[in-house]
Coordinates of C-alpha atoms in Angstrom, one line a residue:
Chain A
M1409 CA -102.9 196.8 -0.6
N1410 CA -104.4 195.1 2.4
Y1411 CA -107.0 192.6 1.6
I1412 CA -109.2 191.0 4.4
I1413 CA -111.6 188.2 3.8
I1414 CA -114.0 187.1 6.5
G1415 CA -115.0 183.4 6.2
A1416 CA -112.9 180.7 4.8
S1417 CA -115.1 178.3 2.9
A1418 CA -115.9 178.1 -0.8
A1419 CA -116.4 181.8 -1.4
G1420 CA -113.6 183.1 0.9
L1421 CA -111.0 180.7 -0.4
A1422 CA -111.9 181.5 -4.0
A1423 CA -111.7 185.2 -3.3
A1424 CA -108.2 184.8 -1.7
Q1425 CA -107.0 182.7 -4.5
E1426 CA -108.2 185.1 -7.2
I1427 CA -106.8 188.2 -5.4
R1428 CA -103.4 186.6 -5.3
K1429 CA -103.6 185.7 -9.0
T1430 CA -104.3 189.4 -9.8
D1431 CA -102.2 191.2 -7.2
K1432 CA -98.9 189.5 -6.5
S1433 CA -97.7 191.9 -3.8
G1434 CA -100.7 192.8 -1.5
T1435 CA -101.2 191.1 1.8
V1436 CA -104.1 188.7 1.8
T1437 CA -105.6 187.7 5.2
L1438 CA -108.4 185.1 5.5
I1439 CA -110.1 185.3 8.9
T1440 CA -112.3 182.4 10.2
E1441 CA -114.0 181.7 13.4
E1442 CA -113.4 178.0 12.9
S1443 CA -110.4 176.1 14.2
Y1444 CA -109.4 174.5 11.0
M1445 CA -107.8 175.5 7.7
P1446 CA -110.3 175.8 4.9
Y1447 CA -112.1 172.4 4.6
S1448 CA -115.0 170.9 2.7
R1449 CA -118.2 171.4 4.7
P1450 CA -120.1 169.1 2.4
S1451 CA -117.8 166.3 3.4
I1452 CA -118.9 166.4 7.1
S1453 CA -121.6 163.7 6.6
Y1454 CA -119.0 161.4 5.0
F1455 CA -116.7 162.1 7.9
L1456 CA -119.6 161.2 10.3
K1457 CA -120.1 157.8 8.6
G1458 CA -116.3 157.2 8.4
K1459 CA -115.9 157.3 4.6
V1460 CA -113.6 160.3 4.6
K1461 CA -110.7 161.0 7.0
E1462 CA -110.4 164.4 8.6
S1463 CA -107.0 164.8 6.9
D1464 CA -108.7 164.4 3.5
M1465 CA -111.2 167.1 4.1
F1466 CA -108.9 170.1 3.5
L1467 CA -109.6 172.0 0.3
R1468 CA -105.9 172.9 -0.4
K1469 CA -102.6 171.4 0.5
P1470 CA -100.7 173.3 3.3
N1471 CA -98.1 174.7 0.9
F1472 CA -100.8 176.4 -1.2
Y1473 CA -101.1 179.0 1.5
K1474 CA -97.3 179.5 1.7
E1475 CA -96.9 179.6 -2.1
N1476 CA -99.7 182.1 -2.5
K1477 CA -98.8 184.1 0.7
I1478 CA -102.3 183.8 2.0
D1479 CA -102.4 184.3 5.8
V1480 CA -105.2 182.2 7.4
V1481 CA -106.2 183.4 10.9
T1482 CA -108.3 180.7 12.7
D1483 CA -110.4 180.8 15.9
T1484 CA -111.1 184.5 15.3
K1485 CA -114.7 185.8 15.3
V1486 CA -115.0 189.2 13.7
T1487 CA -117.2 191.3 15.9
S1488 CA -117.5 194.6 14.0
I1489 CA -116.4 196.5 11.0
D1490 CA -115.4 200.2 11.3
T1491 CA -116.1 201.5 7.8
E1492 CA -114.8 205.0 8.6
K1493 CA -111.4 203.8 9.8
K1494 CA -111.5 200.8 7.6
I1495 CA -110.7 198.4 10.4
V1496 CA -112.2 194.9 11.1
K1497 CA -112.4 194.1 14.8
A1498 CA -112.3 190.7 16.4
G1499 CA -112.6 191.3 20.2
R1500 CA -109.5 193.3 21.1
K1501 CA -107.7 192.5 17.9
S1502 CA -108.1 194.7 14.9
Y1503 CA -107.2 194.3 11.2
P1504 CA -106.9 197.3 8.9
Y1505 CA -108.1 196.8 5.3
D1506 CA -108.1 198.6 2.0
K1507 CA -110.5 196.1 0.5
L1508 CA -112.7 193.7 2.5
C1509 CA -114.8 190.7 1.4
L1510 CA -117.6 189.2 3.5
C1511 CA -117.9 185.5 2.9
T1512 CA -119.7 184.7 6.1
G1513 CA -122.0 182.0 4.7
S1514 CA -125.1 180.8 6.5
V1515 CA -126.2 180.1 10.1
P1516 CA -128.6 177.4 11.1
F1517 CA -132.2 178.7 11.6
I1518 CA -133.7 177.1 14.7
P1519 CA -137.4 177.6 15.2
P1520 CA -138.7 177.9 18.8
M1521 CA -139.4 174.5 20.4
E1522 CA -140.1 174.0 24.1
N1523 CA -137.3 172.7 26.2
V1524 CA -134.8 172.2 23.4
K1525 CA -132.5 175.2 23.6
G1526 CA -129.2 174.6 25.4
K1527 CA -129.7 170.8 25.8
S1528 CA -126.4 169.0 25.4
N1529 CA -127.7 166.4 22.9
A1530 CA -129.5 169.0 20.6
L1531 CA -127.0 169.8 17.9
T1532 CA -126.7 171.5 14.6
F1533 CA -125.0 169.9 11.6
L1534 CA -123.2 172.5 9.5
D1535 CA -119.6 172.5 10.3
L1536 CA -116.8 170.1 11.4
R1537 CA -116.9 171.2 15.1
A1538 CA -120.6 170.3 15.3
T1539 CA -120.0 167.1 13.4
K1540 CA -117.4 166.0 15.9
A1541 CA -119.9 166.6 18.7
V1542 CA -122.5 164.6 16.8
K1543 CA -120.0 161.8 16.2
K1544 CA -119.3 161.6 19.9
L1545 CA -123.0 161.0 20.8
A1546 CA -123.8 158.6 17.9
N1547 CA -123.4 154.9 18.5
D1548 CA -125.3 151.7 17.9
K1549 CA -127.7 152.4 20.8
T1550 CA -128.5 155.9 19.7
R1551 CA -132.0 156.8 18.6
A1552 CA -131.5 159.9 16.5
V1553 CA -134.2 162.4 15.5
V1554 CA -133.4 164.8 12.7
I1555 CA -135.6 167.9 12.3
G1556 CA -135.7 169.0 8.6
A1557 CA -135.6 166.9 5.4
G1558 CA -133.6 169.4 3.4
L1559 CA -130.0 168.8 2.1
I1560 CA -128.4 169.2 5.5
G1561 CA -130.9 167.1 7.4
M1562 CA -130.9 164.3 4.9
K1563 CA -127.1 164.2 4.7
A1564 CA -127.1 164.1 8.5
A1565 CA -129.7 161.3 8.5
E1566 CA -127.7 159.3 5.9
G1567 CA -124.5 159.6 7.9
L1568 CA -126.3 158.7 11.2
V1569 CA -128.1 155.6 9.8
K1570 CA -124.7 153.9 9.4
V1571 CA -123.9 154.4 13.1
C1572 CA -127.2 154.7 15.0
R1573 CA -129.9 152.3 16.1
S1574 CA -132.6 154.3 14.5
V1575 CA -133.1 157.6 12.6
D1576 CA -136.3 159.5 12.4
V1577 CA -136.7 162.6 10.2
V1578 CA -139.4 165.2 11.0
E1579 CA -140.3 167.6 8.2
L1580 CA -142.9 170.4 8.0
A1581 CA -143.3 170.2 4.2
P1582 CA -145.2 167.3 2.6
R1583 CA -142.1 166.0 0.8
V1584 CA -138.4 165.4 1.2
L1585 CA -135.7 167.6 -0.2
P1586 CA -138.2 170.3 -1.2
S1587 CA -135.5 172.8 -2.3
I1588 CA -134.0 170.5 -5.0
L1589 CA -136.8 168.1 -5.9
D1590 CA -140.2 168.4 -7.5
S1591 CA -143.1 166.5 -6.0
N1592 CA -142.9 163.5 -8.4
S1593 CA -139.2 162.9 -7.9
S1594 CA -139.3 163.4 -4.1
K1595 CA -141.7 160.4 -3.9
L1596 CA -139.1 158.2 -5.6
V1597 CA -136.3 159.5 -3.4
K1598 CA -138.3 159.1 -0.2
K1599 CA -139.0 155.5 -1.0
H1600 CA -135.3 154.9 -1.5
L1601 CA -134.4 156.6 1.8
E1602 CA -137.1 154.5 3.6
D1603 CA -135.6 151.4 2.1
N1604 CA -132.4 152.4 3.7
K1605 CA -134.0 152.6 7.1
I1606 CA -134.8 156.3 7.5
N1607 CA -138.3 156.9 9.0
F1608 CA -140.2 160.0 8.0
H1609 CA -142.7 162.1 9.7
L1610 CA -143.8 164.5 7.0
E1611 CA -146.1 167.5 7.5
N1612 CA -145.1 167.3 11.1
T1613 CA -143.0 169.2 13.5
V1614 CA -141.4 168.9 16.9
V1615 CA -143.4 170.8 19.5
K1616 CA -141.4 170.1 22.6
A1617 CA -138.8 167.8 24.2
E1618 CA -138.8 165.9 27.4
S1619 CA -135.5 165.8 29.2
K1620 CA -133.6 164.5 32.1
G1621 CA -130.9 166.9 33.4
D1622 CA -129.4 168.6 30.4
K1623 CA -130.3 165.7 28.0
I1624 CA -133.3 165.3 25.8
T1625 CA -134.9 161.9 26.2
S1626 CA -137.8 162.2 23.8
V1627 CA -139.6 164.6 21.5
L1628 CA -143.3 165.2 21.1
L1629 CA -144.6 165.8 17.5
K1630 CA -147.4 168.1 16.4
S1631 CA -149.4 164.9 15.5
G1632 CA -149.3 163.8 19.1
K1633 CA -146.7 161.1 18.4
K1634 CA -143.8 160.7 20.9
L1635 CA -140.4 159.6 19.6
P1636 CA -137.7 158.4 22.0
C1637 CA -134.6 160.6 21.3
D1638 CA -131.0 160.3 22.4
L1639 CA -129.7 162.8 19.8
L1640 CA -131.6 165.6 18.2
I1641 CA -130.2 167.2 15.0
L1642 CA -131.5 170.7 14.3
A1643 CA -131.5 171.0 10.5
V1644 CA -134.6 173.0 9.7
G1645 CA -132.8 175.4 7.5
V1646 CA -130.2 178.1 7.3
R1647 CA -130.3 181.9 6.8
P1648 CA -127.6 184.2 5.5
Q1649 CA -125.2 185.4 8.2
S1650 CA -125.5 189.1 7.5
E1651 CA -125.4 190.7 10.9
L1652 CA -121.8 192.1 10.5
A1653 CA -122.9 193.7 7.2
E1654 CA -126.1 195.1 8.7
K1655 CA -124.2 196.6 11.7
A1656 CA -121.7 198.2 9.3
G1657 CA -124.6 199.9 7.6
L1658 CA -124.4 197.9 4.3
E1659 CA -127.6 197.3 2.3
V1660 CA -129.1 194.0 3.5
N1661 CA -132.3 192.4 2.6
R1662 CA -132.2 188.9 4.1
G1663 CA -128.8 188.5 2.4
I1664 CA -126.2 191.1 1.6
I1665 CA -127.1 193.2 -1.5
T1666 CA -124.3 193.5 -4.0
D1667 CA -123.8 194.4 -7.6
T1668 CA -124.5 191.0 -9.2
Q1669 CA -121.6 191.1 -11.5
T1670 CA -118.8 192.7 -9.4
M1671 CA -120.1 191.6 -5.9
Q1672 CA -119.4 195.1 -4.6
T1673 CA -121.7 196.0 -1.7
S1674 CA -123.2 199.4 -1.0
N1675 CA -119.8 200.4 0.4
K1676 CA -117.3 200.6 -2.4
D1677 CA -114.4 199.0 -0.5
I1678 CA -116.5 196.1 0.8
Y1679 CA -117.5 193.1 -1.3
A1680 CA -119.5 190.0 -0.4
A1681 CA -119.8 186.5 -1.9
G1682 CA -121.4 183.2 -1.3
D1683 CA -124.4 182.1 0.8
C1684 CA -124.5 185.4 2.7
T1685 CA -125.5 187.3 -0.4
V1686 CA -128.6 187.8 -2.5
S1687 CA -128.2 186.4 -6.0
V1688 CA -130.3 187.2 -9.1
D1689 CA -131.1 184.0 -11.1
M1690 CA -130.4 184.5 -14.8
L1691 CA -133.3 182.2 -15.7
D1692 CA -136.2 184.1 -14.1
H1693 CA -134.5 187.2 -12.8
S1694 CA -135.7 186.5 -9.3
K1695 CA -133.8 187.5 -6.3
K1696 CA -132.9 184.5 -4.1
I1697 CA -130.3 183.0 -1.8
I1698 CA -128.4 180.4 -3.9
A1699 CA -126.6 178.6 -1.1
L1700 CA -124.8 176.2 -3.4
W1701 CA -121.0 175.6 -3.8
P1702 CA -120.5 176.4 -7.5
N1703 CA -122.3 179.7 -7.0
A1704 CA -120.2 180.6 -4.0
V1705 CA -116.9 179.9 -5.9
Q1706 CA -118.1 181.9 -8.9
Q1707 CA -119.0 184.9 -6.7
G1708 CA -115.8 184.6 -4.6
T1709 CA -113.7 184.5 -7.8
A1710 CA -115.4 187.6 -9.2
A1711 CA -115.2 189.5 -5.9
G1712 CA -111.5 188.6 -5.5
S1713 CA -110.7 189.7 -9.0
Q1714 CA -112.6 193.0 -8.7
M1715 CA -111.0 193.8 -5.3
A1716 CA -107.5 193.5 -6.9
G1717 CA -108.4 195.5 -9.9
G1718 CA -109.1 192.5 -12.2
E1719 CA -112.0 192.2 -14.6
I1720 CA -113.6 188.9 -13.8
T1721 CA -117.4 189.1 -13.2
T1722 CA -119.8 186.5 -12.0
G1723 CA -121.3 185.9 -15.4
N1724 CA -124.4 183.7 -15.5
T1725 CA -126.0 182.8 -12.2
Y1726 CA -128.2 179.8 -11.8
S1727 CA -128.6 176.8 -9.4
V1728 CA -126.8 173.6 -10.0
N1729 CA -126.6 170.8 -7.5
A1730 CA -125.5 167.2 -7.4
I1731 CA -125.8 164.9 -4.4
D1732 CA -126.2 161.2 -3.7
F1733 CA -128.0 159.2 -1.0
F1734 CA -127.1 155.5 -0.6
G1735 CA -126.1 155.3 -4.2
L1736 CA -129.1 157.1 -5.6
R1737 CA -127.8 160.0 -7.7
I1738 CA -129.7 163.3 -7.8
C1739 CA -128.7 166.0 -10.1
T1740 CA -130.7 169.2 -10.6
C1741 CA -130.2 172.5 -12.3
G1742 CA -132.2 175.7 -13.0
L1743 CA -135.9 176.3 -12.4
I1744 CA -137.0 173.0 -11.1
N1745 CA -140.1 174.3 -9.3
A1746 CA -141.0 176.8 -12.0
Q1747 CA -144.7 177.9 -11.9
G1748 CA -146.4 179.5 -14.8
D1749 CA -147.9 178.8 -18.2
Q1750 CA -144.7 179.7 -20.0
Y1751 CA -143.0 176.6 -18.6
K1752 CA -143.5 173.2 -20.2
D1753 CA -141.8 170.0 -19.2
K1754 CA -141.1 166.5 -20.5
I1755 CA -140.7 163.5 -18.2
K1756 CA -139.2 160.1 -18.7
K1757 CA -139.2 157.6 -15.9
D1758 CA -139.1 154.0 -14.8
S1759 CA -139.0 152.2 -11.5
D1760 CA -135.6 153.6 -10.3
S1761 CA -134.8 156.5 -12.6
Y1762 CA -136.4 159.8 -13.4
K1763 CA -135.7 162.5 -15.9
R1764 CA -137.6 165.8 -16.1
L1765 CA -136.6 168.6 -18.4
I1766 CA -138.2 172.0 -18.0
F1767 CA -138.5 174.4 -21.0
E1768 CA -139.4 178.0 -21.5
G1769 CA -140.1 178.8 -25.2
D1770 CA -137.2 177.3 -27.2
R1771 CA -134.8 177.1 -24.2
L1772 CA -134.0 174.5 -21.6
V1773 CA -134.3 176.2 -18.2
G1774 CA -134.1 173.3 -15.8
F1775 CA -133.7 169.6 -15.1
V1776 CA -134.2 167.0 -12.4
L1777 CA -132.2 163.8 -13.0
I1778 CA -132.4 160.8 -10.7
N1779 CA -130.1 157.9 -11.6
S1780 CA -130.0 159.4 -15.1
S1781 CA -127.4 162.1 -14.8
Q1782 CA -124.9 160.8 -17.4
N1783 CA -123.4 163.8 -19.2
A1784 CA -125.7 166.2 -17.3
G1785 CA -123.1 169.0 -17.7
I1786 CA -124.1 169.2 -21.4
Y1787 CA -127.7 170.0 -20.3
T1788 CA -126.3 172.5 -17.8
S1789 CA -124.3 174.2 -20.6
L1790 CA -127.5 174.4 -22.7
I1791 CA -129.2 176.2 -19.8
S1792 CA -126.4 178.5 -18.9
N1793 CA -125.6 179.5 -22.5
K1794 CA -129.3 179.9 -23.4
V1795 CA -128.9 177.6 -26.4
P1796 CA -132.0 177.7 -28.7
L1797 CA -133.3 174.2 -28.9
N1798 CA -133.5 174.3 -32.7
F1799 CA -129.7 174.0 -32.6
I1800 CA -130.1 170.6 -31.0
Q1801 CA -130.0 167.4 -33.0
G1802 CA -131.8 164.2 -32.0
D1803 CA -134.1 163.7 -29.0
I1804 CA -133.2 165.9 -26.1
M1805 CA -134.6 163.3 -23.7
D1806 CA -131.9 160.8 -24.7
T1807 CA -128.5 160.8 -22.9
P1808 CA -126.9 164.1 -24.0
S1809 CA -123.7 164.0 -25.9
L1810 CA -121.7 166.2 -28.2
F1811 CA -123.7 164.6 -31.1
M1812 CA -126.5 167.0 -30.0
F1813 CA -124.5 169.7 -31.8
D1814 CA -123.6 170.0 -35.5
K1815 CA -120.2 168.9 -36.7
D1816 CA -118.5 172.3 -36.5
I1817 CA -119.6 173.0 -32.9
R1818 CA -118.8 169.4 -31.9
K1819 CA -115.3 169.6 -33.4
F1820 CA -114.7 172.9 -31.7
K1821 CA -115.7 171.6 -28.3
L1822 CA -113.3 168.6 -28.7
T1823 CA -110.3 170.4 -30.2
G1824 CA -110.6 174.0 -29.0
G1825 CA -110.1 175.0 -32.6
M1826 CA -106.9 173.1 -33.1
Q1827 CA -106.5 171.5 -36.5
V1828 CA -106.1 167.7 -36.2
Chain B
M745 CA -99.3 170.2 -22.5
K746 CA -100.1 167.1 -24.6
K747 CA -103.7 166.0 -24.9
V748 CA -105.7 163.3 -26.7
F749 CA -107.4 164.5 -29.9
A750 CA -110.1 162.5 -31.7
R751 CA -110.7 162.5 -35.5
E752 CA -114.2 161.6 -36.2
E753 CA -113.5 161.1 -39.9
L754 CA -111.3 158.1 -38.9
C755 CA -113.3 156.6 -36.0
V756 CA -114.9 153.3 -36.8
N757 CA -116.8 152.9 -33.5
C758 CA -114.7 149.8 -32.5
R759 CA -114.4 151.0 -28.9
L760 CA -111.0 149.5 -28.4
C761 CA -110.1 152.8 -26.7
E762 CA -112.7 152.0 -24.0
V763 CA -111.3 148.5 -23.6
Y764 CA -107.7 149.6 -23.1
C765 CA -108.7 152.6 -21.0
K766 CA -110.7 150.4 -18.6
T767 CA -107.9 147.8 -18.5
N768 CA -105.2 150.4 -17.9
H769 CA -107.3 151.8 -15.0
S770 CA -107.9 148.3 -13.5
K771 CA -106.0 146.8 -10.6
S772 CA -105.0 143.7 -12.5
K773 CA -104.2 145.4 -15.9
D774 CA -105.7 142.3 -17.4
I775 CA -108.5 142.7 -19.9
I776 CA -110.5 139.6 -18.9
K777 CA -110.2 140.3 -15.2
A778 CA -111.0 144.0 -15.7
Y779 CA -114.2 143.1 -17.6
K780 CA -115.3 139.9 -15.8
T781 CA -114.2 139.8 -12.2
E782 CA -112.7 142.9 -10.7
N783 CA -114.7 144.4 -7.9
P784 CA -115.2 147.4 -7.8
A785 CA -115.3 147.2 -11.6
P786 CA -112.8 149.5 -13.3
V787 CA -114.3 152.4 -15.3
S788 CA -113.3 153.5 -18.8
R789 CA -112.7 157.2 -18.8
I790 CA -113.2 157.5 -22.6
S791 CA -116.5 156.9 -24.4
V792 CA -117.3 156.5 -28.0
Y793 CA -120.5 158.3 -29.0
G794 CA -122.4 158.1 -32.3
D795 CA -123.3 155.2 -34.5
K796 CA -121.7 152.9 -37.1
M797 CA -121.8 155.8 -39.7
L798 CA -120.4 158.6 -37.5
S799 CA -118.7 158.3 -34.2
V800 CA -116.1 159.9 -32.0
A801 CA -114.3 159.2 -28.8
V802 CA -114.8 161.7 -26.0
N803 CA -112.5 162.2 -23.0
C804 CA -111.4 165.0 -20.8
R805 CA -110.2 168.2 -22.5
H806 CA -108.1 169.2 -19.5
C807 CA -109.5 172.7 -19.8
D808 CA -107.4 175.7 -18.9
D809 CA -110.0 176.9 -16.4
P810 CA -111.9 173.7 -15.7
A811 CA -115.5 174.0 -14.5
C812 CA -115.2 170.7 -12.7
V813 CA -112.3 172.0 -10.5
R814 CA -114.1 175.2 -9.7
A815 CA -117.3 173.3 -8.8
C816 CA -115.7 170.5 -6.8
I817 CA -117.0 170.7 -3.2
T818 CA -114.2 168.7 -1.6
G819 CA -111.0 169.8 -3.2
A820 CA -110.6 166.4 -4.8
M821 CA -110.6 167.7 -8.4
T822 CA -107.4 169.6 -9.2
K823 CA -105.5 170.8 -12.2
D824 CA -101.8 170.1 -11.9
K825 CA -99.8 173.3 -12.3
K826 CA -96.9 171.7 -14.0
T827 CA -98.5 169.0 -16.2
G828 CA -101.9 170.6 -16.7
I829 CA -103.6 167.3 -16.0
V830 CA -107.0 167.5 -14.3
S831 CA -107.4 164.6 -12.0
V832 CA -109.4 163.3 -9.0
N833 CA -107.9 162.5 -5.6
E834 CA -109.8 159.3 -4.9
N835 CA -109.4 159.6 -1.1
K836 CA -111.1 163.0 -1.1
C837 CA -113.8 162.5 -3.6
I838 CA -117.2 161.7 -2.0
G839 CA -118.9 160.9 -5.3
C840 CA -121.4 163.8 -5.2
M841 CA -120.9 164.2 -9.0
T842 CA -121.1 168.0 -9.0
C843 CA -118.2 167.8 -11.5
L844 CA -120.4 165.8 -13.9
A845 CA -123.2 168.3 -13.5
V846 CA -121.0 171.1 -14.8
C847 CA -118.7 169.4 -17.4
P848 CA -119.8 170.8 -20.8
V849 CA -118.1 168.0 -22.7
G850 CA -119.6 165.1 -20.8
C851 CA -116.5 163.3 -19.8
I852 CA -116.9 162.6 -16.1
K853 CA -117.8 158.9 -15.4
T854 CA -119.7 157.7 -12.4
G855 CA -118.5 154.9 -10.2
N856 CA -118.6 154.9 -6.4
I857 CA -116.7 158.2 -6.9
A858 CA -116.0 160.4 -10.0
F859 CA -113.7 159.0 -12.6
K860 CA -112.1 160.8 -15.5
C861 CA -109.3 160.7 -17.9
D862 CA -105.9 161.3 -16.2
L863 CA -104.0 161.1 -19.5
C864 CA -102.5 157.9 -18.0
G865 CA -100.3 160.0 -15.8
G866 CA -98.4 161.6 -18.7
E867 CA -97.1 158.6 -20.7
E868 CA -98.7 158.0 -24.1
P869 CA -102.2 157.2 -23.1
A870 CA -103.5 153.6 -23.6
C871 CA -106.4 154.8 -25.8
V872 CA -104.0 156.4 -28.2
K873 CA -101.5 153.6 -28.2
N874 CA -104.2 151.0 -29.0
C875 CA -106.4 153.0 -31.5
P876 CA -106.0 150.8 -34.7
N877 CA -106.6 153.5 -37.2
R878 CA -105.0 156.5 -35.6
A879 CA -108.4 158.2 -34.9
L880 CA -106.8 159.2 -31.6
L881 CA -103.7 161.3 -31.5
W882 CA -101.6 162.5 -28.6
L883 CA -100.6 166.0 -29.5
E884 CA -99.0 169.1 -27.9
T885 CA -101.9 171.6 -27.9
G886 CA -101.2 174.2 -30.5
G887 CA -98.6 172.0 -32.2
S888 CA -98.8 169.7 -35.1
E889 CA -98.5 165.9 -35.2

């Protein structure tokens, strides 16, 4: 069997690993357009501020690939898929496959702005190559402007504030981190970020840039304000990288459409996993792009297993995310922006922490925890296992622990059924 | 592999396991320094939950297919193939705490990065060694005492 995987981040690596677990003899080839062995993209902002070394960013040790006979082909951009001949083409090179997995992730979405495209100091912030370019331009004289206050933009801003003279963030929405925070908690987070010297321009957008040669020197906002700018980070958002799939005739609707359990696409020999696919959230059955690491690994693992004849499926799909900004810890899961009468919530907060649990009927369906994430995984397990709340002992708003469960369940969780 | 098992029937909530865990994971290995002066402060990787009537110490279960390893966004969390120990590479961890967000037992501790039980590297763990009433046992999984 000849397995080809396109894309070598969370989903691609998980797929390769699982294929090898299931099929000891087939050839496994991981093709990436990047120049590096699989590395942690979420670490790029830590690399930018100098907290993590490049050599500590790699997801596996070099001998992992040797031991598991996984061939990683770098610097190779796949240009087309011939589904008739079952060949993947990268320029003049071609790679035959029996089973193919698309783990192409996301690409930055860049809205039209006058005089920005092609400027040497207008950069994206999604991969290591881009981060190295940003790092070269960032110093104690740099006035940086970040467009977008989502996860990528805010991580860029956090990294830049350590090295730059000033960091301004421009965001179209009225709040920061709209994808992971509700409006209450985003106020608290915004204040913390401002205390750490990030300036915000919310409900605003960059209309055009002024430049000298190929360099942007300032940007003009919709509000009329002008910001001097030596470095412009484009972090408005991302969209699934699904062109290859589309060209190959696979079913695509924003992201690649797959069977949600097996990750098989509309072509039986092609699978897809990670940010490039459309997920179905178990909590409200909505179709969405869940561009989060644990989801990508889960889907990659399922795809890899299925490709090699195994039986692992994705199981329960939901969003779970944890991130920190200047020591402020944010942990969210499930339906944090749920709308509708069926949802109720409970909130507990003080000056620097916030806990909001969201319920539907007798189930927990979401949480937003800021500086209150101790043992959050127990909440996550209540959500993903759809545990009825009448099983839970004590006040659910307290720090969760195994004492939420009765003695038998608690004992089983601690011993795995072993008699001690 | 050998893991730590807690018997809630015997736990008296003395929290000595926490004291010795914290000390064993300090730089100085000295209780007073570990508690009073070390910076960054060492973190106990075991926690006693419950009250005076009923309590139990909780630490990592070193799961066969650990959710924390699957969810780790940097490759810092790994399960050793030979020993089965799940541990954090402190150079690679960025402290995002995704591991904590998915651990169903609640055994990941927050410092500047993620901390968790490393079974003291494979020797009899400090928590077990210092539990005064043998509420903690170090047992081969599936085996007897």
